[in-house]
Coordinates of C-alpha atoms and ligand atoms in Angstrom, one line a residue:
M1 CA -8.1 -71.0 -36.8
T2 CA -7.1 -67.5 -37.2
D3 CA -7.8 -65.6 -40.3
D4 CA -4.4 -64.3 -41.4
T5 CA -6.0 -62.0 -44.1
K6 CA -7.9 -60.1 -41.5
P7 CA -6.1 -56.9 -40.6
V8 CA -5.0 -56.9 -37.0
P9 CA -6.5 -53.7 -35.4
E10 CA -3.8 -51.4 -34.4
A11 CA -3.4 -50.8 -30.7
R12 CA -5.4 -47.7 -30.1
A13 CA -2.8 -45.0 -29.3
K14 CA -3.6 -43.5 -25.9
P15 CA -4.2 -39.7 -26.3
A16 CA -1.1 -37.9 -25.0
A17 CA -1.7 -36.6 -21.6
K18 CA -2.2 -32.8 -21.7
P19 CA 0.8 -31.2 -20.0
A20 CA -0.1 -29.6 -16.7
V21 CA -0.1 -25.8 -16.5
L22 CA 2.9 -24.5 -14.9
T23 CA 2.4 -21.6 -12.5
G24 CA 4.8 -18.9 -11.2
V25 CA 6.6 -19.3 -7.9
K26 CA 4.4 -18.2 -4.9
G27 CA 5.0 -14.6 -3.9
M28 CA 6.8 -13.7 -7.1
N29 CA 4.5 -11.8 -9.4
D30 CA 4.2 -11.2 -13.1
L31 CA 4.1 -7.6 -14.1
L32 CA 1.3 -7.7 -16.6
P33 CA 0.7 -5.3 -19.4
A34 CA -2.4 -3.8 -17.9
D35 CA -0.1 -2.5 -15.1
A36 CA 2.9 -1.6 -17.1
H37 CA 2.0 2.0 -17.4
Y38 CA 2.3 2.5 -13.6
W39 CA 5.7 0.9 -13.8
E40 CA 6.8 3.1 -16.7
M41 CA 5.5 6.2 -15.0
V42 CA 7.4 5.5 -11.8
D43 CA 10.5 4.5 -13.9
E44 CA 10.4 7.9 -15.7
A45 CA 9.6 9.9 -12.5
V46 CA 12.7 8.3 -10.9
R47 CA 15.0 9.2 -13.7
D48 CA 14.0 13.0 -13.6
W49 CA 13.9 12.9 -9.8
T50 CA 17.4 11.4 -9.3
R51 CA 18.8 13.7 -12.0
G52 CA 17.3 16.6 -10.1
Y53 CA 19.6 15.9 -7.1
G54 CA 22.7 14.8 -9.0
Y55 CA 22.4 11.0 -8.2
Q56 CA 24.0 8.5 -10.6
Q57 CA 22.6 5.1 -11.3
I58 CA 24.4 2.0 -10.2
R59 CA 23.4 -1.6 -11.2
T60 CA 24.9 -4.5 -9.2
P61 CA 24.2 -8.2 -9.7
I62 CA 21.2 -9.8 -8.3
V63 CA 23.3 -12.8 -6.9
E64 CA 26.0 -11.9 -4.4
S65 CA 28.0 -14.1 -2.0
T66 CA 26.1 -15.2 1.0
A67 CA 28.8 -13.9 3.3
L68 CA 28.1 -10.3 2.0
F69 CA 24.6 -10.3 3.6
A70 CA 25.6 -12.1 6.8
R71 CA 28.3 -9.5 7.3
G72 CA 26.4 -6.5 6.0
I73 CA 22.9 -7.0 7.3
G74 CA 23.7 -8.9 10.5
S75 CA 23.5 -12.6 11.2
A76 CA 21.0 -12.1 13.9
T77 CA 18.4 -10.3 11.7
D78 CA 15.1 -11.9 10.4
I79 CA 16.4 -11.4 6.8
V80 CA 19.7 -13.3 7.3
E81 CA 18.3 -15.9 9.8
K82 CA 15.1 -17.0 7.8
E83 CA 14.4 -15.1 4.6
M84 CA 17.3 -15.4 2.3
Y85 CA 17.2 -17.4 -0.9
S86 CA 20.7 -19.0 -0.5
F87 CA 22.1 -21.9 -2.5
V88 CA 25.4 -23.6 -3.2
D89 CA 26.5 -23.2 -6.9
A90 CA 26.5 -26.8 -8.0
L91 CA 29.5 -26.1 -10.4
N92 CA 32.0 -24.6 -8.0
G93 CA 30.6 -24.9 -4.5
E94 CA 30.3 -21.1 -4.0
H95 CA 27.7 -20.0 -1.4
L96 CA 25.4 -17.6 -3.1
T97 CA 22.3 -15.6 -2.3
L98 CA 19.6 -13.7 -4.3
R99 CA 19.9 -10.2 -2.8
P100 CA 17.3 -9.5 -0.1
E101 CA 18.3 -5.8 -0.2
N102 CA 20.9 -3.8 -2.1
T103 CA 22.7 -1.5 0.4
A104 CA 25.3 -4.2 1.1
G105 CA 25.8 -4.9 -2.7
V106 CA 26.2 -1.2 -3.4
V107 CA 28.7 -0.8 -0.6
R108 CA 30.6 -3.9 -1.9
S109 CA 30.7 -2.3 -5.3
V110 CA 31.8 1.1 -4.1
I111 CA 34.7 -0.4 -2.2
E112 CA 35.6 -2.8 -5.0
H113 CA 35.7 -0.1 -7.6
H114 CA 37.2 2.6 -5.4
L115 CA 34.1 4.8 -6.2
T116 CA 34.7 7.2 -3.4
Y117 CA 38.4 7.6 -4.2
E118 CA 37.8 11.1 -5.6
G119 CA 35.1 12.2 -3.2
P120 CA 31.6 11.3 -2.0
R121 CA 29.1 9.6 -4.2
R122 CA 25.3 9.9 -4.7
L123 CA 23.9 6.8 -6.1
W124 CA 20.6 5.3 -6.9
Y125 CA 19.2 1.9 -8.1
F126 CA 16.0 0.2 -9.1
G127 CA 15.6 -3.5 -9.2
P128 CA 14.2 -6.8 -7.8
M129 CA 14.9 -8.1 -4.2
F130 CA 14.1 -11.5 -2.8
R131 CA 12.9 -12.4 0.7
H132 CA 11.3 -15.6 1.7
E133 CA 8.5 -14.0 3.7
R134 CA 4.8 -15.2 4.1
P135 CA 3.2 -13.5 1.1
Q136 CA 0.3 -11.1 1.7
R137 CA -1.0 -7.9 0.4
G138 CA 2.1 -5.6 -0.1
R139 CA 4.5 -8.4 1.0
Y140 CA 6.1 -10.6 -1.7
R141 CA 9.0 -12.9 -2.1
Q142 CA 10.2 -11.0 -5.2
F143 CA 9.7 -7.3 -4.9
H144 CA 11.3 -4.2 -6.2
Q145 CA 13.1 -1.3 -4.6
I146 CA 14.2 2.1 -5.7
G147 CA 17.1 2.9 -3.5
I148 CA 19.2 6.0 -2.7
E149 CA 22.7 5.7 -1.2
A150 CA 24.8 8.8 -0.5
I151 CA 28.2 7.6 0.5
G152 CA 31.0 9.7 2.0
F153 CA 28.9 12.5 3.6
E154 CA 29.0 13.0 7.4
G155 CA 26.7 15.8 8.4
P156 CA 23.0 15.8 9.0
D157 CA 22.6 17.8 5.7
I158 CA 22.7 14.6 3.6
D159 CA 20.1 13.0 6.0
A160 CA 17.8 16.0 5.3
E161 CA 18.6 15.8 1.5
V162 CA 17.6 12.2 1.2
I163 CA 14.4 12.7 3.2
A164 CA 13.6 15.9 1.1
M165 CA 14.1 13.7 -1.9
A166 CA 11.6 11.1 -0.8
Q167 CA 9.1 13.9 0.0
R168 CA 9.7 15.3 -3.5
L169 CA 9.0 11.9 -5.2
W170 CA 5.6 11.6 -3.3
D171 CA 4.9 15.2 -4.6
D172 CA 6.0 14.4 -8.1
L173 CA 3.8 11.3 -8.2
G174 CA 0.9 13.1 -6.6
L175 CA 0.8 11.0 -3.5
D176 CA -0.3 12.2 -0.1
G177 CA -1.1 10.5 3.2
L178 CA 2.5 9.4 3.8
Q179 CA 3.8 10.1 7.2
L180 CA 7.5 10.5 8.1
E181 CA 8.6 8.8 11.3
L182 CA 12.1 9.7 12.7
N183 CA 14.4 8.4 15.3
S184 CA 18.0 8.3 16.2
I185 CA 19.6 5.1 17.5
G186 CA 23.0 6.6 18.3
D187 CA 26.5 5.5 17.5
A188 CA 28.4 2.3 18.4
G189 CA 29.3 3.3 22.0
E190 CA 25.7 4.6 22.6
R191 CA 24.2 1.5 21.2
L192 CA 26.3 -0.6 23.6
A193 CA 24.9 1.3 26.5
H194 CA 21.4 0.9 25.1
R195 CA 22.0 -2.7 24.5
A196 CA 23.2 -3.3 28.1
A197 CA 20.0 -1.5 29.4
L198 CA 17.8 -3.6 27.1
I199 CA 19.4 -6.9 28.2
D200 CA 18.9 -5.8 31.8
Y201 CA 15.3 -4.9 31.1
F202 CA 14.3 -8.0 29.2
E203 CA 16.1 -10.3 31.7
Q204 CA 13.8 -9.0 34.3
H205 CA 10.8 -10.1 32.1
L206 CA 12.2 -13.2 30.7
D207 CA 9.0 -15.2 31.3
Q208 CA 7.2 -13.0 28.9
L209 CA 9.6 -13.3 26.0
D210 CA 8.9 -15.7 23.1
D211 CA 11.5 -18.2 21.9
D212 CA 12.8 -16.0 19.2
S213 CA 13.4 -13.1 21.5
K214 CA 15.0 -15.3 24.2
R215 CA 17.5 -16.5 21.6
R216 CA 18.2 -12.9 20.5
L217 CA 18.4 -11.5 24.0
H218 CA 22.2 -11.7 24.1
A219 CA 23.0 -11.9 20.5
N220 CA 21.1 -8.8 19.4
P221 CA 18.5 -7.5 21.9
M222 CA 17.6 -4.5 19.7
R223 CA 15.9 -6.9 17.3
I224 CA 13.5 -7.7 20.0
L225 CA 12.2 -4.3 19.6
D226 CA 11.0 -4.9 16.0
S227 CA 9.3 -8.2 16.9
K228 CA 5.9 -8.4 15.2
N229 CA 4.6 -10.7 18.0
P230 CA 1.4 -8.9 19.4
A231 CA 2.0 -10.5 22.9
L232 CA 5.3 -8.7 23.1
Q233 CA 4.1 -5.2 22.3
T234 CA 3.3 -3.9 25.8
L235 CA 6.6 -5.2 27.0
I236 CA 8.5 -3.5 24.0
E237 CA 6.5 -0.3 24.5
A238 CA 8.1 0.1 28.0
A239 CA 11.6 -1.0 27.0
P240 CA 14.6 1.5 27.3
K241 CA 14.7 3.7 24.2
P242 CA 17.9 4.4 22.1
I243 CA 17.2 8.1 22.2
D244 CA 17.9 8.1 26.0
H245 CA 21.5 7.0 25.5
L246 CA 22.5 9.5 22.8
G247 CA 25.8 11.4 23.4
T248 CA 26.5 15.0 22.6
A249 CA 27.6 14.5 19.0
S250 CA 24.6 12.2 18.1
R251 CA 22.2 14.6 19.8
A252 CA 23.6 17.5 17.9
H253 CA 23.3 15.6 14.6
F254 CA 19.8 14.7 15.2
E255 CA 18.9 18.2 16.2
G256 CA 20.6 19.5 13.1
L257 CA 18.6 17.2 10.9
Q258 CA 15.3 18.3 12.6
Q259 CA 16.3 21.9 12.1
L260 CA 16.8 21.4 8.3
L261 CA 13.6 19.5 8.1
A262 CA 11.7 22.3 9.7
D263 CA 13.4 24.8 7.4
L264 CA 12.1 22.7 4.5
G265 CA 8.7 22.5 6.0
I266 CA 8.8 18.7 6.0
P267 CA 6.5 17.4 8.8
Y268 CA 7.7 14.4 10.8
R269 CA 6.8 12.4 13.9
L270 CA 9.5 11.4 16.4
N271 CA 9.1 7.7 17.0
P272 CA 11.5 6.6 19.8
R273 CA 10.6 2.9 19.1
L274 CA 11.7 3.0 15.5
V275 CA 14.9 0.8 15.2
R276 CA 14.7 -0.7 11.6
G277 CA 15.3 -4.4 11.0
L278 CA 18.8 -4.3 9.6
D279 CA 21.9 -4.0 11.8
Y280 CA 24.0 -1.6 9.8
Y281 CA 22.2 1.5 10.9
N282 CA 23.5 4.2 13.4
R283 CA 22.1 7.7 14.4
T284 CA 19.3 8.6 12.1
V285 CA 16.6 6.1 11.1
F286 CA 13.3 6.9 9.4
E287 CA 10.3 5.3 7.7
W288 CA 7.5 6.7 5.6
T289 CA 4.3 4.9 6.4
T290 CA 0.6 5.0 5.3
T291 CA -2.6 3.6 6.7
M292 CA -3.9 3.0 3.2
L293 CA -2.2 -0.3 2.5
G294 CA -3.3 -2.5 5.4
A295 CA -0.7 -4.3 7.5
Q296 CA 2.2 -3.6 5.1
G297 CA 2.1 0.2 5.3
T298 CA 5.9 1.1 5.2
V299 CA 6.5 2.5 1.8
C300 CA 10.1 3.6 2.4
G301 CA 12.7 3.0 5.0
G302 CA 16.3 4.1 5.6
G303 CA 18.8 6.0 7.6
R304 CA 22.5 6.5 8.2
Y305 CA 24.9 3.5 8.1
D306 CA 28.3 4.9 8.9
P307 CA 29.8 1.7 10.2
L308 CA 29.0 -0.5 7.1
V309 CA 31.8 0.5 4.6
E310 CA 34.4 -0.3 7.2
Q311 CA 32.6 -3.5 8.3
M312 CA 32.8 -4.6 4.7
G313 CA 36.6 -4.1 4.5
G314 CA 36.7 -0.5 3.2
K315 CA 38.0 2.7 4.6
S316 CA 35.8 4.2 7.3
T317 CA 33.2 6.2 5.3
P318 CA 29.9 7.7 6.5
A319 CA 26.8 6.9 4.5
C320 CA 23.1 7.4 4.4
G321 CA 20.2 6.2 2.2
F322 CA 16.8 4.5 1.9
A323 CA 14.8 2.1 -0.2
I324 CA 11.2 2.4 -1.4
G325 CA 9.1 -0.7 -1.9
V326 CA 7.9 -0.1 -5.6
E327 CA 4.9 -2.6 -5.4
R328 CA 3.6 -0.7 -2.3
L329 CA 4.2 2.6 -4.1
I330 CA 2.3 1.5 -7.0
E331 CA -0.5 0.1 -4.9
L332 CA -0.7 3.5 -3.2
L333 CA -0.9 5.3 -6.6
R334 CA -3.9 2.9 -7.4
E335 CA -5.5 3.4 -4.0
Q336 CA -5.4 7.2 -4.5
G337 CA -6.9 6.8 -8.0
E338 CA -3.9 8.4 -9.6
A339 CA -4.9 8.5 -13.3
V340 CA -2.1 7.1 -15.5
A341 CA -2.5 7.5 -19.3
S342 CA -1.9 4.2 -20.9
A343 CA 0.6 4.4 -23.7
A344 CA -1.2 3.5 -26.8
C345 CA 0.4 3.9 -30.2
S346 CA -0.9 6.7 -32.4
V347 CA -1.2 4.8 -35.6
Y348 CA -2.5 1.3 -36.6
V349 CA -1.8 0.2 -40.1
V350 CA -4.4 -2.2 -41.7
H351 CA -3.9 -3.7 -45.1
Q352 CA -5.1 -6.4 -47.4
G353 CA -3.5 -8.1 -50.4
Q354 CA 0.1 -9.1 -51.1
A355 CA 1.3 -5.9 -52.7
A356 CA -0.6 -3.8 -50.1
G357 CA 1.1 -5.9 -47.3
R358 CA 4.5 -5.1 -48.6
L359 CA 3.7 -1.4 -48.9
A360 CA 2.2 -1.4 -45.5
F361 CA 5.4 -2.8 -44.0
R362 CA 7.4 -0.1 -45.7
S363 CA 5.0 2.7 -44.8
A364 CA 4.9 1.6 -41.1
E365 CA 8.7 2.0 -41.1
R366 CA 8.6 5.5 -42.7
L367 CA 6.0 6.6 -40.2
R368 CA 8.4 5.4 -37.4
D369 CA 11.2 7.3 -39.1
A370 CA 9.0 10.4 -38.7
G371 CA 8.9 9.7 -34.9
L372 CA 5.4 8.1 -34.8
D373 CA 4.4 5.1 -32.7
V374 CA 2.9 2.6 -35.1
I375 CA 1.3 -0.9 -34.8
L376 CA 1.4 -2.8 -38.1
H377 CA -1.4 -5.3 -38.4
C378 CA 0.1 -8.8 -38.6
G379 CA -1.6 -12.1 -39.3
G380 CA -4.1 -11.0 -42.0
G381 CA -7.9 -11.2 -41.7
S382 CA -10.7 -9.2 -43.0
F383 CA -10.7 -5.4 -42.8
K384 CA -13.6 -5.7 -40.3
N385 CA -11.5 -7.8 -37.9
Q386 CA -8.4 -5.6 -38.4
F387 CA -10.5 -2.5 -37.6
K388 CA -11.5 -4.3 -34.4
R389 CA -8.0 -4.8 -33.4
A390 CA -7.1 -1.2 -34.3
D391 CA -9.9 0.1 -32.1
A392 CA -8.8 -2.2 -29.2
S393 CA -5.3 -1.0 -29.5
G394 CA -6.2 2.6 -28.5
A395 CA -4.5 4.1 -31.5
T396 CA -5.8 7.5 -32.7
L397 CA -5.9 6.9 -36.4
A398 CA -5.7 4.0 -38.8
V399 CA -3.8 4.1 -42.1
V400 CA -5.5 1.8 -44.6
I401 CA -3.8 0.2 -47.6
G402 CA -6.1 -2.0 -49.6
E403 CA -5.5 -3.4 -53.1
E404 CA -7.0 -0.2 -54.7
E405 CA -4.8 2.1 -52.6
A406 CA -1.8 0.0 -53.3
A407 CA -2.4 0.2 -57.1
R408 CA -2.4 4.0 -56.8
D409 CA 0.6 4.1 -54.4
E410 CA -1.7 5.7 -51.9
A411 CA -3.1 5.1 -48.4
A412 CA -6.3 6.2 -46.6
I413 CA -6.2 7.8 -43.2
K414 CA -9.2 7.1 -41.0
W415 CA -9.8 8.4 -37.5
L416 CA -10.5 5.8 -34.9
R417 CA -11.3 8.1 -32.0
S418 CA -14.0 10.4 -33.1
D419 CA -15.1 13.4 -31.1
K420 CA -18.8 12.8 -30.5
N421 CA -19.5 16.6 -31.2
D422 CA -17.6 16.6 -34.4
L423 CA -18.3 13.4 -36.1
T424 CA -18.2 15.0 -39.6
Q425 CA -14.5 16.0 -39.3
H426 CA -13.3 12.8 -37.6
N427 CA -15.0 10.0 -39.4
V428 CA -14.1 11.2 -42.9
Q429 CA -11.5 9.1 -44.7
Q430 CA -8.7 11.0 -46.5
N431 CA -6.6 9.6 -49.3
V432 CA -3.0 10.5 -49.5
A433 CA 0.0 9.6 -51.7
L434 CA 2.3 7.2 -49.8
A435 CA 5.2 9.6 -50.3
D436 CA 3.3 12.3 -48.3
L437 CA 1.9 9.9 -45.7
P438 CA 4.3 10.7 -42.7
N439 CA 3.8 14.3 -43.0
T440 CA 0.1 14.2 -43.5
V441 CA -0.3 11.9 -40.5
L442 CA 1.9 14.1 -38.4
D443 CA 0.1 17.2 -39.4
A444 CA -3.3 15.5 -38.8
L445 CA -2.3 14.3 -35.3
Y446 CA -0.9 17.7 -34.5
R447 CA -4.0 19.5 -35.5
S448 CA -6.3 17.2 -33.7
N449 CA -4.2 17.6 -30.5
E450 CA -4.4 21.4 -30.9
E451 CA -8.2 21.1 -31.1
G452 CA -8.2 19.2 -27.9
H453 CA -9.6 15.9 -29.1
G454 CA -8.0 14.2 -26.3
L455 CA -5.3 12.6 -28.4
R456 CA -1.9 11.7 -27.0
S457 CA 0.8 14.4 -27.3
Ligands
HAM501 P1 13.9 -2.3 4.2 O1 13.1 -1.6 5.3 O2 14.2 -3.7 4.5 O3 15.2 -1.5 4.0 O4 13.1 -2.2 2.8 C1 12.7 -1.0 2.3 C2 11.4 -1.1 1.8 O5 11.3 -2.2 0.8 C3 10.3 -1.4 2.7 O6 9.9 -0.2 3.4 C4 9.1 -1.9 1.8 O7 8.5 -0.8 1.3 C5 9.9 -2.6 0.8 N1 9.8 -4.1 1.1 C6 10.6 -4.7 2.0 N2 10.3 -6.1 2.0 C7 9.3 -6.2 1.2 C8 8.5 -7.4 0.7 N3 8.8 -8.6 1.2 N4 7.6 -7.1 -0.2 C9 7.3 -5.9 -0.7 N5 8.0 -4.8 -0.4 C10 9.0 -5.0 0.6 C11 16.2 -1.9 3.1 O8 16.1 -2.8 2.4 C12 17.5 -1.0 3.2 N6 18.4 -1.5 2.2 C13 17.0 0.5 2.9 C14 18.3 1.4 2.9 C15 18.9 1.8 1.9 N7 18.8 1.8 4.0 C16 19.9 2.6 3.6 N8 20.0 2.6 2.4

C-alpha cells in the first residue's frame, strides 16, 4: 500500500546548463580599451594631417552591391575571386558584399553625387574593410584603412602630393624604417603590350606554373606577378617588366614624379616587379614597406587609377590615391616603442551617504561645465575601496564628499599622484566650498602642471 500522506519528493530540477561562451569571429578583432589610446592618437593625427593638405572626409556604406567590386577591382583578382564576404539579402534578393576596400565605393559615391562637377576633389576616409584571408600577424578578416583619394587630377604633381602626405604622416607619428617602393605599370595600350609579352613568356614556362597561374594566364597574366607562391618567384623575377613597355607620355609622367620626389627629398626605391593586387591601377604604383612587421610588412599601398571612374559609368576622370592598414600602422608604433599617453580623467569624485551622493552628482556636472574630465564614483562602497578605484583610474586628484563635507556644503580635494620629492604639498587635503570647487580644482591642476608634476595638460 502506498502512504498517501507522505509527500511525494519533487523531481529534482536539473541545474540549467551554463550557456557556452560566445567568441568573436576568427580574424575579426576587438579594439580593447588598453589599446584605445593608439587608435585615438592615429585618429587625431589623421584629422590634422588631412586638413593640412585640404582633404575632405567621405564616409560611404560598409555594404555595397557585389557588382561594384567585381567591376571596380577586377573579377580575376584574389580579392574578388576568393576573399569577399558576399551574401544575398534574404529580404529582396540583392547581391551584397562587405567592402574589401574603399576606392570602388568612393568612386561610386563621387559619380552618384556628381562630386567632381565643380572640379577635382581631395577626399579621405577611415573605416573597416573585410577580406576572407588566412589570419596571421598583420593580416585580419576585418581590418581598418585610412584612405586618400584625389579625383580629377592628371599630372604627376598629385602623385607626388599623396606620396608626400604619407611621408608626413610617418613623420607626424614619429615612425621611421618605412621604405617607399615605386613603379609605373603604364597606360591601357602599354599594359596590353606588356600583357602579350607576359602571356608569351609564361606559355614558354607552362610546366612551372601552378593551377592558379595557369587559370589566370589568359584572363589576367599580370596577377601571376603578385603570386605569393615561393616556387614561382624565380620565374616571376625573370618575367617581362611593365616599365619596358612604357610609351613617351607614361615615361614623362613617371620622370616628372621622380623629379618632384627628389625635390622634396623623399627617398624611394624603383621596384620594376611592383604591380599591386587590384586591376584599376595604371601608371604610378607604390607601396611603403617595413621589415619590422614580419611577413605582412606593407603598411600602405596605392597609385593612379585613371580608368576607374569611366569603368564605373562616370565621365573619364583621372585619379590617384592610397590606403594605409591601420592595424599594421599601430603595430609599428608599438614596435618602435612610441610612447602614447593614456587619456586618464583629471578628477575622480568619491562620496559617501545619501546627501553627499546627490551633491557629488551635481558637483561632477559643475566640474565638467568648467571643462574638466571627471569620473564620478558609482556603485557605493567604502572610502578605501573608492580610493583604490580612483588610484587605478589614473586621475590626478580626488574630490571627496563625505557626510561631514555635505553638511557644510563643502568638498575636500586630495592629490592622487604625489611627487615623491614634494609629498608635503601633494598629500595634503584641502577643503573648499562647493560653490568654489570648479575654480579651485582648475587652479590647483594648472599650478601643478606648471610645476611639472607630470600631470596631463
Ligand atoms: P591594398 O593594397 O589592397 O590597397 O590595401 C592597402 C593596405 O591595407 C595594405 O597595404 C595593408 O596595409 C592593409 N591591408 C590590406 N589587407 C589587409 C588585411 N587583410 N589585414 C590587415 N591589413 C590589410 C587598397 O585597398 C586600395 N584601395 C588602396 C588605394 C586607394 N589605391 C588607390 N586608392
